[in-house]
Short mmCIF file of C-alpha atoms in Angstrom, two decimals:
data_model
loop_
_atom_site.label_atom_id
_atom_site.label_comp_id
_atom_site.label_asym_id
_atom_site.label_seq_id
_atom_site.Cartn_x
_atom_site.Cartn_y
_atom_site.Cartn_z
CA UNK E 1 41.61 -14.75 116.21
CA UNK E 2 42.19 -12.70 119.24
CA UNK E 3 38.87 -11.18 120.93
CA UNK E 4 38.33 -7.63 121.89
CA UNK E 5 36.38 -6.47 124.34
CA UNK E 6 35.06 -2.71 124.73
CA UNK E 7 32.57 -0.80 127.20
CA UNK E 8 29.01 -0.98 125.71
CA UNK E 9 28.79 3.05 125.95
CA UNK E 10 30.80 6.14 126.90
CA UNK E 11 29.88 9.93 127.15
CA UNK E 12 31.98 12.61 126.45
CA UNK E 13 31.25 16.35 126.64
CA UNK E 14 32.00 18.06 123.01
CA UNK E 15 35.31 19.61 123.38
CA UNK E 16 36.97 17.88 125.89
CA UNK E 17 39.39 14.04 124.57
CA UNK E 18 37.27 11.54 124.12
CA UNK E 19 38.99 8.38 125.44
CA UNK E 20 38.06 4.61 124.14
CA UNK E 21 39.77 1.91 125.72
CA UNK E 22 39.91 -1.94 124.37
CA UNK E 23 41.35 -4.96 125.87
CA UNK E 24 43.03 -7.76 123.58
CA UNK E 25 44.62 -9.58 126.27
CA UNK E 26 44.73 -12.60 123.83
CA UNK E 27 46.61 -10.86 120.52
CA UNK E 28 49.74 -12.47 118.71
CA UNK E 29 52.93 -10.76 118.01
CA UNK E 30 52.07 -10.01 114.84
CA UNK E 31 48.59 -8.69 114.80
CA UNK E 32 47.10 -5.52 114.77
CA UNK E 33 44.83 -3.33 116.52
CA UNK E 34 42.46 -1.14 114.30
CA UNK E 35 40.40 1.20 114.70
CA UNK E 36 36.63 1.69 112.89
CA UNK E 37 33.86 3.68 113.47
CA UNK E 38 30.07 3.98 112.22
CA UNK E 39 28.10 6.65 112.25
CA UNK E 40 24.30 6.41 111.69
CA UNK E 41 23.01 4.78 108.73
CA UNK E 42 26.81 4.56 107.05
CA UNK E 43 28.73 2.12 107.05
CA UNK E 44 32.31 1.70 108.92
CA UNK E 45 34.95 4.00 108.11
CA UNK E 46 38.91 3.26 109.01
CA UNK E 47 39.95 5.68 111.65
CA UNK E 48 43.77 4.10 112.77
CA UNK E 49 46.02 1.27 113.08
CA UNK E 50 48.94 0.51 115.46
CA UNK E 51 51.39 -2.81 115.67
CA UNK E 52 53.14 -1.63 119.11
CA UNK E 53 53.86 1.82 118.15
CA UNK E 54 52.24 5.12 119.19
CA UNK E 55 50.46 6.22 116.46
CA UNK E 56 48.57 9.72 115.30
CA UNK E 57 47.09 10.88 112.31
CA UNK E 58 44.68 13.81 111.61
CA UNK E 59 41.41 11.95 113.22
CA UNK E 60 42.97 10.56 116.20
CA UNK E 61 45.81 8.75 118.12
CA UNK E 62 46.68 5.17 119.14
CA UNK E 63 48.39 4.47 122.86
CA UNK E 64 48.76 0.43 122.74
CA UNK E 65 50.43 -0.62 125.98
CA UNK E 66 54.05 -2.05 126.03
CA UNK E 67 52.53 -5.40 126.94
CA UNK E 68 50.13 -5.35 123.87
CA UNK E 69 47.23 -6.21 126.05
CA UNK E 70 45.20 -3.01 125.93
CA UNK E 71 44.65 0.17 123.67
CA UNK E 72 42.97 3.70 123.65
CA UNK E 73 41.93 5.13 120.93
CA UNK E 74 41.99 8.93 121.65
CA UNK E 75 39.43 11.87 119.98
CA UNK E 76 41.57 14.87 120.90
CA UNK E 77 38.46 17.68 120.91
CA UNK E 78 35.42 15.31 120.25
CA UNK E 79 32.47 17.47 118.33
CA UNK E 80 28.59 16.23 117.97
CA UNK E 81 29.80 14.50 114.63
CA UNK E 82 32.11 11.85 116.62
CA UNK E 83 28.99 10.56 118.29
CA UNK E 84 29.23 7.04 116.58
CA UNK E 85 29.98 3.33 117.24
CA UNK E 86 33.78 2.78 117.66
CA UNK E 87 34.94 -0.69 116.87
CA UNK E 88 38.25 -2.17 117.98
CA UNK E 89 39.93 -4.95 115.87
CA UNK E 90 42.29 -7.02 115.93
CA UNK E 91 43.27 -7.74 112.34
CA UNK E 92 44.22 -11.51 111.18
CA UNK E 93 46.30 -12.06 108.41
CA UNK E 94 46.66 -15.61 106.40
CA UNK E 95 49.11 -17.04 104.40
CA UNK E 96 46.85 -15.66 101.13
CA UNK E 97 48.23 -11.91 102.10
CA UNK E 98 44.17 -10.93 102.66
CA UNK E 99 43.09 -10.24 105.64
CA UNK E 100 39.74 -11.23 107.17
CA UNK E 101 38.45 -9.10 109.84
CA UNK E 102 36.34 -9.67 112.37
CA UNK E 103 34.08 -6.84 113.99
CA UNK E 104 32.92 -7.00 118.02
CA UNK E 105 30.12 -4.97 119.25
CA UNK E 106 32.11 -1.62 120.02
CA UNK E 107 31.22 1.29 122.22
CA UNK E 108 28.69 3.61 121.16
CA UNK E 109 30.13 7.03 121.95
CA UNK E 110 27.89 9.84 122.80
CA UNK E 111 28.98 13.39 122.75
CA UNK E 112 26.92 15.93 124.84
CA UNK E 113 26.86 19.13 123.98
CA UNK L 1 38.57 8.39 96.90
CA UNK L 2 37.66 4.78 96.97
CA UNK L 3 34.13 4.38 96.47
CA UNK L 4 31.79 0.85 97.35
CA UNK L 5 28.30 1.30 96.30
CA UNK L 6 25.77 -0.99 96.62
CA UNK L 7 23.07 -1.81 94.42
CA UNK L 8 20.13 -0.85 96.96
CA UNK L 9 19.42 1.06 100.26
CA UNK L 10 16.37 -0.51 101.13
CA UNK L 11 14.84 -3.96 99.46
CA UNK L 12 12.17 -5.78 100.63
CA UNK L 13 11.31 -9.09 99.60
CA UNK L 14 9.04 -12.63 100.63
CA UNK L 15 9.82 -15.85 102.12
CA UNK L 16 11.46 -18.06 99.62
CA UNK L 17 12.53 -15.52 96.95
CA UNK L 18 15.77 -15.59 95.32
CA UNK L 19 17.96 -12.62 96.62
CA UNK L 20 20.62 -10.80 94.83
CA UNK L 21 22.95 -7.87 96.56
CA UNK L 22 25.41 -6.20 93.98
CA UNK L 23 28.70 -4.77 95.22
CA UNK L 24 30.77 -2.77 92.90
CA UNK L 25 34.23 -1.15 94.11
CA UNK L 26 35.89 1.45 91.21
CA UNK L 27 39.70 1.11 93.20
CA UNK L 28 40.60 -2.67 91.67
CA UNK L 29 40.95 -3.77 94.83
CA UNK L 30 41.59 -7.70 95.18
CA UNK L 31 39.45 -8.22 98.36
CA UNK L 32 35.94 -8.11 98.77
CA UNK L 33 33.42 -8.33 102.18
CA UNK L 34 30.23 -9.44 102.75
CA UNK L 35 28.86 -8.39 106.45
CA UNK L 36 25.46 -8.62 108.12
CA UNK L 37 24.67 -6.30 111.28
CA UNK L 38 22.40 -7.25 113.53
CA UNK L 39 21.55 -5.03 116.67
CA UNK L 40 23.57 -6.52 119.71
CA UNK L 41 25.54 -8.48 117.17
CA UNK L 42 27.79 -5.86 115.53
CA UNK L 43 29.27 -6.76 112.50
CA UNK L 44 29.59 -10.84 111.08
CA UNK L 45 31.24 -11.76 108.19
CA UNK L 46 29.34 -13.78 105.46
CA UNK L 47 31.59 -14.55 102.69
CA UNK L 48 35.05 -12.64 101.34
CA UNK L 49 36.54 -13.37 98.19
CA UNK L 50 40.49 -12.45 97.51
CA UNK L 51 40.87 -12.69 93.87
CA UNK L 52 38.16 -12.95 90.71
CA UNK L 53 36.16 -16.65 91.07
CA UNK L 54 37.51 -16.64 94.39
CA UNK L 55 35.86 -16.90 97.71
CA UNK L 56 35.77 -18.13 101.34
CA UNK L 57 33.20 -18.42 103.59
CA UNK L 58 33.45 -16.51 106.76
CA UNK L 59 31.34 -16.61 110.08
CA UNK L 60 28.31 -16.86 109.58
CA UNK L 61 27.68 -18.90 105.54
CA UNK L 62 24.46 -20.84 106.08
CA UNK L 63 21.85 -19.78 103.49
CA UNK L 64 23.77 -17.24 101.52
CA UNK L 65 26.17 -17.87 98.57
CA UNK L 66 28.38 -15.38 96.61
CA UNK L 67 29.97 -14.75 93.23
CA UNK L 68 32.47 -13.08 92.06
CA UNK L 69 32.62 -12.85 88.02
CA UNK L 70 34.84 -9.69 87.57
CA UNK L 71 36.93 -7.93 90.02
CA UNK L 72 35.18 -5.30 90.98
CA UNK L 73 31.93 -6.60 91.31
CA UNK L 74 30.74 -9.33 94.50
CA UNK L 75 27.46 -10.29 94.80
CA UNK L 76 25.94 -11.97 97.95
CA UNK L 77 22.98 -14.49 97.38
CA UNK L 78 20.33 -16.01 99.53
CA UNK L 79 18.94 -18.79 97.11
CA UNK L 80 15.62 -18.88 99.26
CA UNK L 81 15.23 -15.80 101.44
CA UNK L 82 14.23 -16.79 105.21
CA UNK L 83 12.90 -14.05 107.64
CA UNK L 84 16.13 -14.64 110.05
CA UNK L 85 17.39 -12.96 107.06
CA UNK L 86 16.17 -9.76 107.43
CA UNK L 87 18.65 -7.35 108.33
CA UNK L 88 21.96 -4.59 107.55
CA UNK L 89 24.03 -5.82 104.67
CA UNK L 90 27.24 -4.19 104.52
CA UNK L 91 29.37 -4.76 101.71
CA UNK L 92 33.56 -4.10 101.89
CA UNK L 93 36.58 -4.21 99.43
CA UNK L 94 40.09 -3.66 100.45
CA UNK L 95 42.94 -3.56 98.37
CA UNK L 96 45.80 -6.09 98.56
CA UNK L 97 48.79 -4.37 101.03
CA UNK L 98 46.17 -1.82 102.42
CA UNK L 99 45.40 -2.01 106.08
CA UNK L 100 41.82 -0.30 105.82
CA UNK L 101 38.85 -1.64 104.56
CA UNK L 102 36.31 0.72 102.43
CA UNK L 103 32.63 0.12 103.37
CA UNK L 104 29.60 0.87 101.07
CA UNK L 105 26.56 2.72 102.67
CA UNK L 106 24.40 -1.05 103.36
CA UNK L 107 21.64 -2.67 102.00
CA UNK L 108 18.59 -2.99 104.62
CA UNK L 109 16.45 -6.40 103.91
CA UNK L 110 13.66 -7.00 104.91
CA UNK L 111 12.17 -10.30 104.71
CA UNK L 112 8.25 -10.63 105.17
#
C-alpha cells in the first residue's frame, strides 16, 4: 500500500479556500487518491477522488501533481461546518475487484470565524 | 441515500464478555468494513468481507472475529472482551464498482 502523509492541523479563516495538502510519494500507477472527512461524533463521509486528473465536484476540488507524488484537496469558501478531520487515501485494489482501504491520521482542520 | 446503521451508539460491557456489533447496510452493497479509531491512531481496519460468508482479515484481527450470514448484515465479534478493546467502532459497506465507502455513525465500547 502506498503511505500518506498529512500536516497534523491547519487553520483557515471561514470564507477564505481552505487548502489540504498530502504527500504519496510512494503511489502506483494505478491507484487512487481519495478524499474523506469526519466531523465530530460521525463517521467518515467521501468528499473526492482523482487518478491523475483535475477533479471538482460540488464539495471541493482535487489538484494531484503531474508526477503523482502530492495532492491538495481544496474547500473553495470553507464555513464553521468544514471544521473536521480530512483524511487522504490512497485506495488499493485486489484482484477480488474490492477494495480495502486504509485510513492515516489526517489533518484536523479548524475554521475560525 | 445509502444508509449504515449500527446496532448501538454507546455499549459498555466487562472483561471477558462476549461482544456482538451489528452492521446493517439497506443499498446491497457486496463489501462490508469493520474499523476501530483510536485517538492518534486514526482509522484501522479489523476485518472486511466482499461477498455473503466471506471475509478477510485486515490490520489489526487479534481478538475480534466477524460474520457475515446475509448480505446486508456484518457483525464484528470479540469472543472475550479485553480493556485494550475499548474504543470507536466504525462500521463501512461499499458497493462493488463504487469508489466511496458509506460509514455508519460508530459504536463507542467501553470495556471496564
Amino acid at each position: 500500500d502506498a503511505k500518506t502523509t498529512q500536516p497534523p492541523s491547519m487553520d483557515c479563516a471561514e470564507g477564505r479556500a481552505a487548502n489540504l495538502p498530502c504527500n504519496h510519494s510512494t503511489i502506483s500507477g494505478n491507484e487512487y487518491v481519495y478524499w474523506y472527512r469526519q466531523i465530530h461524533s460521525q463517521g467518515p463521509q467521501y468528499i473526492i477522488h482523482g487518478l491523475k486528473n483535475n477533479e471538482t465536484n460540488e464539495m471541493a476540488s482535487l489538484i494531484i501533481t503531474e508526477d503523482r507524488k502530492s495532492s491538495t484537496l481544496i474547500l473553495p469558501h470553507a464555513t464553521l461546518r468544514d471544521t473536521a478531520v480530512y483524511y487522504c487515501i490512497v485506495r488499493v485494489s485486489n484482484s477480488g475487484g474490492y477494495q480495502k482501504v486504509t485510513f492515516g491520521t489526517g489533518t484536523k482542520l479548524q475554521v475560525i470565524p | 441515500d445509502v444508509k449504515v446503521t449500527q446496532s448501538s451508539r454507546y455499549l459498555v460491557k466487562r472483561t471477558g464478555e462476549k461482544v456482538f456489533l451489528e452492521c446493517v447496510q439497506d443499498m446491497d452493497h457486496e463489501n462490508m468494513f469493520w474499523y476501530r479509531q483510536d485517538p492518534g491512531l486514526g482509522l484501522r481496519l479489523i476485518y472486511f468481507s466482499y461477498d455473503v460468508k466471506m471475509k478477510e482479515k485486515g490490520d489489526i484481527p487479534e481478538g475480534y472475529s466477524v460474520s457475515r450470514e446475509k448480505k446486508e448484515r456484518f457483525s464484528l465479534i470479540l469472543e472475550s472482551a479485553s480493556t485494550n478493546q475499548t474504543s470507536m467502532y466504525l462500521c463501512a459497506s461499499q458497493g462493488a464498482g463504487i469508489y466511496e465507502q458509506y460509514f455508519g455513525p460508530g459504536t463507542r465500547l467501553t470495556v471496564t
